[in-house]
Amino acid sequence: MQILRYIARRLLFVIPQLIGIVAISFFLIKLIPGDPAVLMLGPNATADAVANLRSQMGLDQPLVNQFFIYLGNVARGDLGMSWQTANPVLTDLLQRFPATLELVTLSLLLALAIGIPLGVASSMHKRGALRRFADGYGLLAGALPDFWLALVLIFVFYSVLQIAPAPLGRFSFMLIPPETITGSVLIDSLIEGRFDVFWSALGHLILPVLTLGLVNAGPILKITQSTMDRALSSDYIAFARLSGLPRRTVRAQAFRASLPNIITIVSVLYSFLIGSAVLVEIVFGWGGAGQYAVAGVLNADVNPVLGFVLFAAMLSLVVYLVVDLLYFALDPRTRV
Amino acid sequence: MTLLTVSGLVKHFAISGSAKLVQALNGVDLEIARGETLALVGESGSGKTTVGRCVVGLIEATKGSIVFDGEPMTTARNIRHPEVRGRIQLLFQEPMESFNPRETIARAMMEPLIYLGVSGPDRVKRLREVLALIGISERVAESLPSDLSPGLLQRAAIGRAIMSKPDLLVLDEPTSALDPTSRAEIVDLLIRLQAETGIAYLFISHDLSTVRFLSSRITVLYLGSVMETGPAEEVCARPRHPYSVGLMASVLLPHPSLKAPERLKLEGEIPSPVDLPPGCPLASRCPFVEPACRTAKPPAEYPAKGHLVHCINHEKVAALDESIDQFSEFRAISDRMLSVGAPTAPAWAG
Amino acid sequence: MALARTIENEAPVIALRNLTVAYPRYGGEPRTALAGIDLAIDAGEMVGLVGEAGAGKTLLARTIMDAIPGDGRLVCGEMDYRGAPISRIGRDDSPVRPGRDIAMIVSNPRNELNPVLTVGTQITNVIRHHLRLGKAEARERALQMLRAVAIPDPERRLDAWPHELSGGMAQRVVIAIALACNPGLVISDDATSALDVTVQRQVLDLFKALVEDKGVAALLITRDIAVTAHYCDRIVILYDGEVVEDAPRKAFFDRPHHPYSVLLMAAFAHSVSLRRQWTAAPLKTAASPACRFAERCVRRQPRCIAEAPALRDVAPGRRVRCHFPVEAVA
């Protein structure tokens, strides 16, 4: 009951938080020079035509009015149009956001699968070769830019070995796309029984997921290792050892104590990657949400940018709520 | 002559995310004369540290007054006021944590004088005086805190506290982090300093043996209220409050014959100071409890001049047993033991 | 105790012989942190091991538990548990196991319990692992243990979290865990120093009663000699990695023989002048003296600088490491 009340209270704050985020991004974007009307009509447009379009788009109104009009539209579920794709932003995002989510989620799962076992094992053996390898890996992962790693992987596995598919989108463009149900190509193709698409999508996912997974395993490894180190040197782990509990129990207890920190870093990485996977998306022609937003920024296409910010913000708020609930579940001391 | 008077001191702390209050202090009265030592004893959670922090102005009391040297302490006349600054000092429990690890002992000791506007040469002069007083060589004073043993560091901390020639030194468990031999050295130093400079101590401790040795008067605190105040010898040998009796009985002195009999058994442990019921705070654990104890705080009673007790049954408590002053018994035993075997001439020095 | 043993011809629960632990030092001789410890404890006997910070008392406990901290190394020495030699009890194939045969309680009970596991889980974890009991049986045993350490309302406490316990209650739980598998030896490393005096006495009374009741050998490590005066059968004084005095309680407190033992007593004395008599002026010689205590000793002689004293028997069951021990009261 207490948990439900807590969730309700947290959700109550979501609305003002979202309004605040939209407000800040709205006014910041308006600071970027560039007149969408001019860009839309091209260099040969007459001054009259530009003025017309401006008033049509509401750009002649005071900034504050424009903001409230936008806010009103958002409340009705209208995120405006993108003049580049000529589609409603909502439609575009519903198509592209899942692409990014699919990529980021799978990459983080891979990163966890690498980082956690390596972190735990290297913390349990402080003097072994594994520890040195883990330390080297952590350093390397922190130093490598993800887009560079992506290009290297493409060069090796596509250009040289020719075992990876061309870095052009989420699945072979020869195939007819499946109906959008969840937005995840993998899941949708399975639901519809389109195994050709499924296998193609899986193949296309390998290199970008490998890129992001390998790079982001670094921080997860580091955090796991350092919190495990701390837990292992704590008094209660010392007492567990002196009580003769077997090694695996001691390891499990120390890992359990490290979980909150690991969850924190994963949640931070998740929210962060939604926007920052964009370079990898561009390299693989992924058509994700980040790519869409960057195109919007470069072309003074305001609505996609704001729409993206709104989506990303909502996602972050949900992620952080889930994290807090996990803390509740993991640490009895927070349940007061 | 009274140096410090604390009356009706109340301190409540808010618990974040809750409407409840931690009732750390609930009307504490105490008085310290110039040059005397008042010990404040009690278990953790009794509020003794909070009293010390209020006195030195680290935290502000919720209610009550503190009069220092005849003038009340107020927001205007606080610890930083020119009249007061440097006259009340505090000594912490952990010497390691009270020194900046990158600053030499000498620098750390001189620092308080900078804020009192003492000139550079005078600071060095005072440093030499104090170093001689606390028995630390100038060479040792040039080392960093990490190079010193905890005992020596606590000695330096005392030196730093007396640099400004304070009238009152608040000592918050100054020896409980130390080994027994270092503790003894600190206690001896405190006694000598008091004899030589006339400084007054508010000695906060749960180490009753040291308290008995060092202090002239004792105030026993329980859950933020004074249980008993009186001359050290009286409170230790003939405690009048059930809680004092329980506290004295728990003292362990280093001789098998000195285990205090359990004249009175206090049930359980000290409760948390949240949502305290009205009446005597000890009511839930006291074997003498009667309905009157639970409704209102027992008034102050004075079994003798200068001896105050907040217990309606203090006569019964006093009649419990013949006085067993384990401290004087121990003194007799240890005097006998130590007077044999020590060479009369100084130790061979090589 | 030693006498009783020879009559019954029963091996002590734990016997340490010449236990020596050294730490490597950069560019120098290794530092001998424990130097030839000889110590035996019988069943039902409580031995108080007294020393100051750095004397090596925690290291001794950790050495028995096969958990020497840092890069310390057991240079030489033997350990017997109930007459059979043991080494490296931390290894899985050791017949003597930490937690089951030799249990340890450490100071600061609040930090010793895992904050995210219930009290019950932490007790049953140990019971199930060592005694190979099922879930329900282990829980029943845990309940018994909580009753044995006099925790009120034990059924409810089994499901309590450590942060819901007071310091005294937490220490009782830790004692319950240590004694849950009926160990032969239990080591308490400064286990009550973090508690308030009133609680300390309750916990010590309880511990003493349990040790006597179960016939456990106990090593009570403390820096507070006063604790040993009331709870231990034998007092062992450790100074700088060496046993300097080992005596039955009554004999020890009637007349400590080693000057350091007297200094420890003097630390409690309520007399500045007597204490000063036992406080030595610094030594002027540059060479480090053979006797480790000589620098602080008021009774030192040239012989103490030249020749290290051996731990020798001065009376039945009584050993002193001093050339010039303090003799009996005239």
PDB file of C-alpha atoms in Angstrom, chain C residues 145-295:
ATOM      1  CA  MET C 145      19.788 -19.753  19.694  1.00  0.00           C
ATOM      2  CA  LEU C 146      17.886 -16.462  19.883  1.00  0.00           C
ATOM      3  CA  ARG C 147      16.216 -17.743  23.034  1.00  0.00           C
ATOM      4  CA  ALA C 148      19.599 -18.776  24.402  1.00  0.00           C
ATOM      5  CA  VAL C 149      20.976 -15.263  23.956  1.00  0.00           C
ATOM      6  CA  ALA C 150      17.880 -13.880  25.702  1.00  0.00           C
ATOM      7  CA  ILE C 151      16.452 -11.897  22.843  1.00  0.00           C
ATOM      8  CA  PRO C 152      12.879 -10.942  23.673  1.00  0.00           C
ATOM      9  CA  ASP C 153      10.199 -12.051  21.225  1.00  0.00           C
ATOM     10  CA  PRO C 154      12.531 -14.349  19.230  1.00  0.00           C
ATOM     11  CA  GLU C 155       9.936 -15.458  16.650  1.00  0.00           C
ATOM     12  CA  ARG C 156       9.457 -11.907  15.508  1.00  0.00           C
ATOM     13  CA  ARG C 157      13.191 -11.099  15.661  1.00  0.00           C
ATOM     14  CA  LEU C 158      13.899 -13.896  13.232  1.00  0.00           C
ATOM     15  CA  ASP C 159      12.268 -11.818  10.511  1.00  0.00           C
ATOM     16  CA  ALA C 160      13.716  -8.506  11.670  1.00  0.00           C
ATOM     17  CA  TRP C 161      16.285  -6.551   9.692  1.00  0.00           C
ATOM     18  CA  PRO C 162      19.597  -5.713  11.341  1.00  0.00           C
ATOM     19  CA  HIS C 163      18.879  -1.970  11.303  1.00  0.00           C
ATOM     20  CA  GLU C 164      15.856  -2.585  13.495  1.00  0.00           C
ATOM     21  CA  LEU C 165      18.063  -3.921  16.292  1.00  0.00           C
ATOM     22  CA  SER C 166      19.857  -1.945  18.975  1.00  0.00           C
ATOM     23  CA  GLY C 167      23.603  -2.407  19.332  1.00  0.00           C
ATOM     24  CA  GLY C 168      23.181  -4.793  22.247  1.00  0.00           C
ATOM     25  CA  MET C 169      20.590  -6.876  20.410  1.00  0.00           C
ATOM     26  CA  ALA C 170      22.786  -7.006  17.298  1.00  0.00           C
ATOM     27  CA  GLN C 171      25.696  -8.270  19.397  1.00  0.00           C
ATOM     28  CA  ARG C 172      23.448 -10.965  20.867  1.00  0.00           C
ATOM     29  CA  VAL C 173      22.529 -12.053  17.362  1.00  0.00           C
ATOM     30  CA  VAL C 174      26.211 -12.212  16.439  1.00  0.00           C
ATOM     31  CA  ILE C 175      26.874 -14.343  19.524  1.00  0.00           C
ATOM     32  CA  ALA C 176      23.964 -16.575  18.524  1.00  0.00           C
ATOM     33  CA  ILE C 177      25.532 -17.068  15.086  1.00  0.00           C
ATOM     34  CA  ALA C 178      28.933 -17.810  16.605  1.00  0.00           C
ATOM     35  CA  LEU C 179      27.593 -20.402  19.027  1.00  0.00           C
ATOM     36  CA  ALA C 180      24.949 -21.888  16.727  1.00  0.00           C
ATOM     37  CA  CYS C 181      27.086 -24.834  15.590  1.00  0.00           C
ATOM     38  CA  ASN C 182      28.477 -25.687  19.039  1.00  0.00           C
ATOM     39  CA  PRO C 183      32.063 -24.635  18.339  1.00  0.00           C
ATOM     40  CA  GLY C 184      34.912 -25.901  20.480  1.00  0.00           C
ATOM     41  CA  LEU C 185      36.531 -22.492  20.604  1.00  0.00           C
ATOM     42  CA  VAL C 186      34.962 -19.067  20.352  1.00  0.00           C
ATOM     43  CA  ILE C 187      37.091 -15.963  19.940  1.00  0.00           C
ATOM     44  CA  SER C 188      35.640 -12.597  20.875  1.00  0.00           C
ATOM     45  CA  ASP C 189      37.680  -9.786  19.385  1.00  0.00           C
ATOM     46  CA  ASP C 190      36.870  -6.621  21.322  1.00  0.00           C
ATOM     47  CA  ALA C 191      33.241  -7.579  20.887  1.00  0.00           C
ATOM     48  CA  THR C 192      31.765  -5.355  23.572  1.00  0.00           C
ATOM     49  CA  SER C 193      33.876  -2.213  23.394  1.00  0.00           C
ATOM     50  CA  ALA C 194      31.391  -0.472  21.097  1.00  0.00           C
ATOM     51  CA  LEU C 195      28.517  -1.059  23.509  1.00  0.00           C
ATOM     52  CA  ASP C 196      27.363   1.139  26.347  1.00  0.00           C
ATOM     53  CA  VAL C 197      28.583   0.135  29.789  1.00  0.00           C
ATOM     54  CA  THR C 198      25.230  -1.169  30.983  1.00  0.00           C
ATOM     55  CA  VAL C 199      24.714  -3.184  27.810  1.00  0.00           C
ATOM     56  CA  GLN C 200      28.314  -4.356  27.844  1.00  0.00           C
ATOM     57  CA  ARG C 201      27.812  -5.914  31.225  1.00  0.00           C
ATOM     58  CA  GLN C 202      24.584  -7.644  30.151  1.00  0.00           C
ATOM     59  CA  VAL C 203      26.247  -9.069  27.032  1.00  0.00           C
ATOM     60  CA  LEU C 204      29.361 -10.205  28.908  1.00  0.00           C
ATOM     61  CA  ASP C 205      27.277 -11.872  31.612  1.00  0.00           C
ATOM     62  CA  LEU C 206      25.353 -13.704  28.924  1.00  0.00           C
ATOM     63  CA  PHE C 207      28.488 -14.691  27.019  1.00  0.00           C
ATOM     64  CA  LYS C 208      30.160 -16.014  30.152  1.00  0.00           C
ATOM     65  CA  ALA C 209      27.074 -18.028  31.078  1.00  0.00           C
ATOM     66  CA  LEU C 210      26.834 -19.568  27.612  1.00  0.00           C
ATOM     67  CA  VAL C 211      30.526 -20.423  27.506  1.00  0.00           C
ATOM     68  CA  GLU C 212      30.342 -22.142  30.888  1.00  0.00           C
ATOM     69  CA  ASP C 213      27.091 -23.875  30.056  1.00  0.00           C
ATOM     70  CA  LYS C 214      28.342 -25.330  26.771  1.00  0.00           C
ATOM     71  CA  GLY C 215      31.877 -25.998  27.935  1.00  0.00           C
ATOM     72  CA  VAL C 216      33.307 -23.930  25.128  1.00  0.00           C
ATOM     73  CA  ALA C 217      36.885 -22.711  25.231  1.00  0.00           C
ATOM     74  CA  ALA C 218      36.837 -18.934  24.881  1.00  0.00           C
ATOM     75  CA  LEU C 219      39.442 -16.384  23.995  1.00  0.00           C
ATOM     76  CA  LEU C 220      38.308 -12.927  25.032  1.00  0.00           C
ATOM     77  CA  ILE C 221      40.419 -10.331  23.288  1.00  0.00           C
ATOM     78  CA  THR C 222      40.249  -6.845  24.755  1.00  0.00           C
ATOM     79  CA  ARG C 223      42.282  -3.764  25.472  1.00  0.00           C
ATOM     80  CA  ASP C 224      40.392  -3.312  28.723  1.00  0.00           C
ATOM     81  CA  ILE C 225      41.987  -5.299  31.515  1.00  0.00           C
ATOM     82  CA  ALA C 226      39.000  -4.547  33.737  1.00  0.00           C
ATOM     83  CA  VAL C 227      36.801  -6.811  31.609  1.00  0.00           C
ATOM     84  CA  THR C 228      39.145  -9.748  32.099  1.00  0.00           C
ATOM     85  CA  ALA C 229      39.208  -9.243  35.851  1.00  0.00           C
ATOM     86  CA  HIS C 230      35.571 -10.270  36.076  1.00  0.00           C
ATOM     87  CA  TYR C 231      35.040 -12.749  33.285  1.00  0.00           C
ATOM     88  CA  CYS C 232      38.249 -14.652  32.556  1.00  0.00           C
ATOM     89  CA  ASP C 233      39.888 -17.612  34.241  1.00  0.00           C
ATOM     90  CA  ARG C 234      43.297 -16.749  32.940  1.00  0.00           C
ATOM     91  CA  ILE C 235      44.907 -13.497  31.828  1.00  0.00           C
ATOM     92  CA  VAL C 236      47.419 -13.339  28.989  1.00  0.00           C
ATOM     93  CA  ILE C 237      49.169 -10.040  28.400  1.00  0.00           C
ATOM     94  CA  LEU C 238      50.407  -9.340  24.903  1.00  0.00           C
ATOM     95  CA  TYR C 239      52.987  -6.664  24.208  1.00  0.00           C
ATOM     96  CA  ASP C 240      54.328  -5.954  20.729  1.00  0.00           C
ATOM     97  CA  GLY C 241      53.597  -9.437  19.419  1.00  0.00           C
ATOM     98  CA  GLU C 242      54.886 -11.311  22.478  1.00  0.00           C
ATOM     99  CA  VAL C 243      53.175 -12.894  25.438  1.00  0.00           C
ATOM    100  CA  VAL C 244      54.754 -11.114  28.411  1.00  0.00           C
ATOM    101  CA  GLU C 245      52.671 -12.616  31.184  1.00  0.00           C
ATOM    102  CA  ASP C 246      50.270 -15.520  31.503  1.00  0.00           C
ATOM    103  CA  ALA C 247      48.648 -16.142  34.858  1.00  0.00           C
ATOM    104  CA  PRO C 248      45.486 -17.390  36.541  1.00  0.00           C
ATOM    105  CA  ARG C 249      43.139 -14.533  37.271  1.00  0.00           C
ATOM    106  CA  LYS C 250      43.435 -14.368  41.014  1.00  0.00           C
ATOM    107  CA  ALA C 251      47.206 -14.686  41.051  1.00  0.00           C
ATOM    108  CA  PHE C 252      47.515 -12.082  38.338  1.00  0.00           C
ATOM    109  CA  PHE C 253      45.433  -9.446  40.046  1.00  0.00           C
ATOM    110  CA  ASP C 254      46.978 -10.123  43.417  1.00  0.00           C
ATOM    111  CA  ARG C 255      50.380  -9.376  42.012  1.00  0.00           C
ATOM    112  CA  PRO C 256      51.088  -8.727  38.333  1.00  0.00           C
ATOM    113  CA  HIS C 257      54.704  -9.703  37.725  1.00  0.00           C
ATOM    114  CA  HIS C 258      55.591  -8.085  34.454  1.00  0.00           C
ATOM    115  CA  PRO C 259      56.255  -4.330  34.598  1.00  0.00           C
ATOM    116  CA  TYR C 260      53.934  -3.857  31.622  1.00  0.00           C
ATOM    117  CA  SER C 261      51.104  -5.620  33.453  1.00  0.00           C
ATOM    118  CA  VAL C 262      51.646  -3.234  36.332  1.00  0.00           C
ATOM    119  CA  LEU C 263      51.622  -0.307  33.922  1.00  0.00           C
ATOM    120  CA  LEU C 264      48.250  -1.505  32.597  1.00  0.00           C
ATOM    121  CA  MET C 265      46.919  -1.572  36.148  1.00  0.00           C
ATOM    122  CA  ALA C 266      48.411   1.826  36.796  1.00  0.00           C
ATOM    123  CA  ALA C 267      46.428   3.193  33.862  1.00  0.00           C
ATOM    124  CA  PHE C 268      43.298   2.663  35.957  1.00  0.00           C
ATOM    125  CA  ALA C 269      44.739   3.935  39.199  1.00  0.00           C
ATOM    126  CA  HIS C 270      43.279   7.069  40.690  1.00  0.00           C
ATOM    127  CA  SER C 271      46.643   8.447  41.645  1.00  0.00           C
ATOM    128  CA  VAL C 272      48.793  10.571  39.411  1.00  0.00           C
ATOM    129  CA  SER C 273      51.893  10.226  41.558  1.00  0.00           C
ATOM    130  CA  LEU C 274      51.859   6.414  41.679  1.00  0.00           C
ATOM    131  CA  ARG C 275      51.279   6.312  37.970  1.00  0.00           C
ATOM    132  CA  ARG C 276      54.270   8.533  37.377  1.00  0.00           C
ATOM    133  CA  GLN C 277      56.461   6.068  39.254  1.00  0.00           C
ATOM    134  CA  TRP C 278      55.651   3.463  36.643  1.00  0.00           C
ATOM    135  CA  THR C 279      56.158   5.714  33.642  1.00  0.00           C
ATOM    136  CA  ALA C 280      59.678   5.452  32.275  1.00  0.00           C
ATOM    137  CA  ALA C 281      61.827   8.204  30.849  1.00  0.00           C
ATOM    138  CA  PRO C 282      62.932   7.544  27.282  1.00  0.00           C
ATOM    139  CA  LEU C 283      65.982   5.395  26.631  1.00  0.00           C
ATOM    140  CA  LYS C 284      69.054   7.178  25.364  1.00  0.00           C
ATOM    141  CA  THR C 285      70.734   4.273  23.594  1.00  0.00           C
ATOM    142  CA  ALA C 286      70.406   4.246  19.821  1.00  0.00           C
ATOM    143  CA  ALA C 287      70.389   0.463  19.437  1.00  0.00           C
ATOM    144  CA  SER C 288      66.997  -1.169  19.743  1.00  0.00           C
ATOM    145  CA  PRO C 289      66.876  -3.096  23.030  1.00  0.00           C
ATOM    146  CA  ALA C 290      66.589  -6.868  23.094  1.00  0.00           C
ATOM    147  CA  CYS C 291      63.579  -6.770  25.388  1.00  0.00           C
ATOM    148  CA  ARG C 292      60.705  -5.271  23.424  1.00  0.00           C
ATOM    149  CA  PHE C 293      59.281  -3.526  26.477  1.00  0.00           C
ATOM    150  CA  ALA C 294      62.569  -2.019  27.699  1.00  0.00           C
ATOM    151  CA  GLU C 295      61.839   1.386  26.179  1.00  0.00           C
TER     152      GLU C 295
END
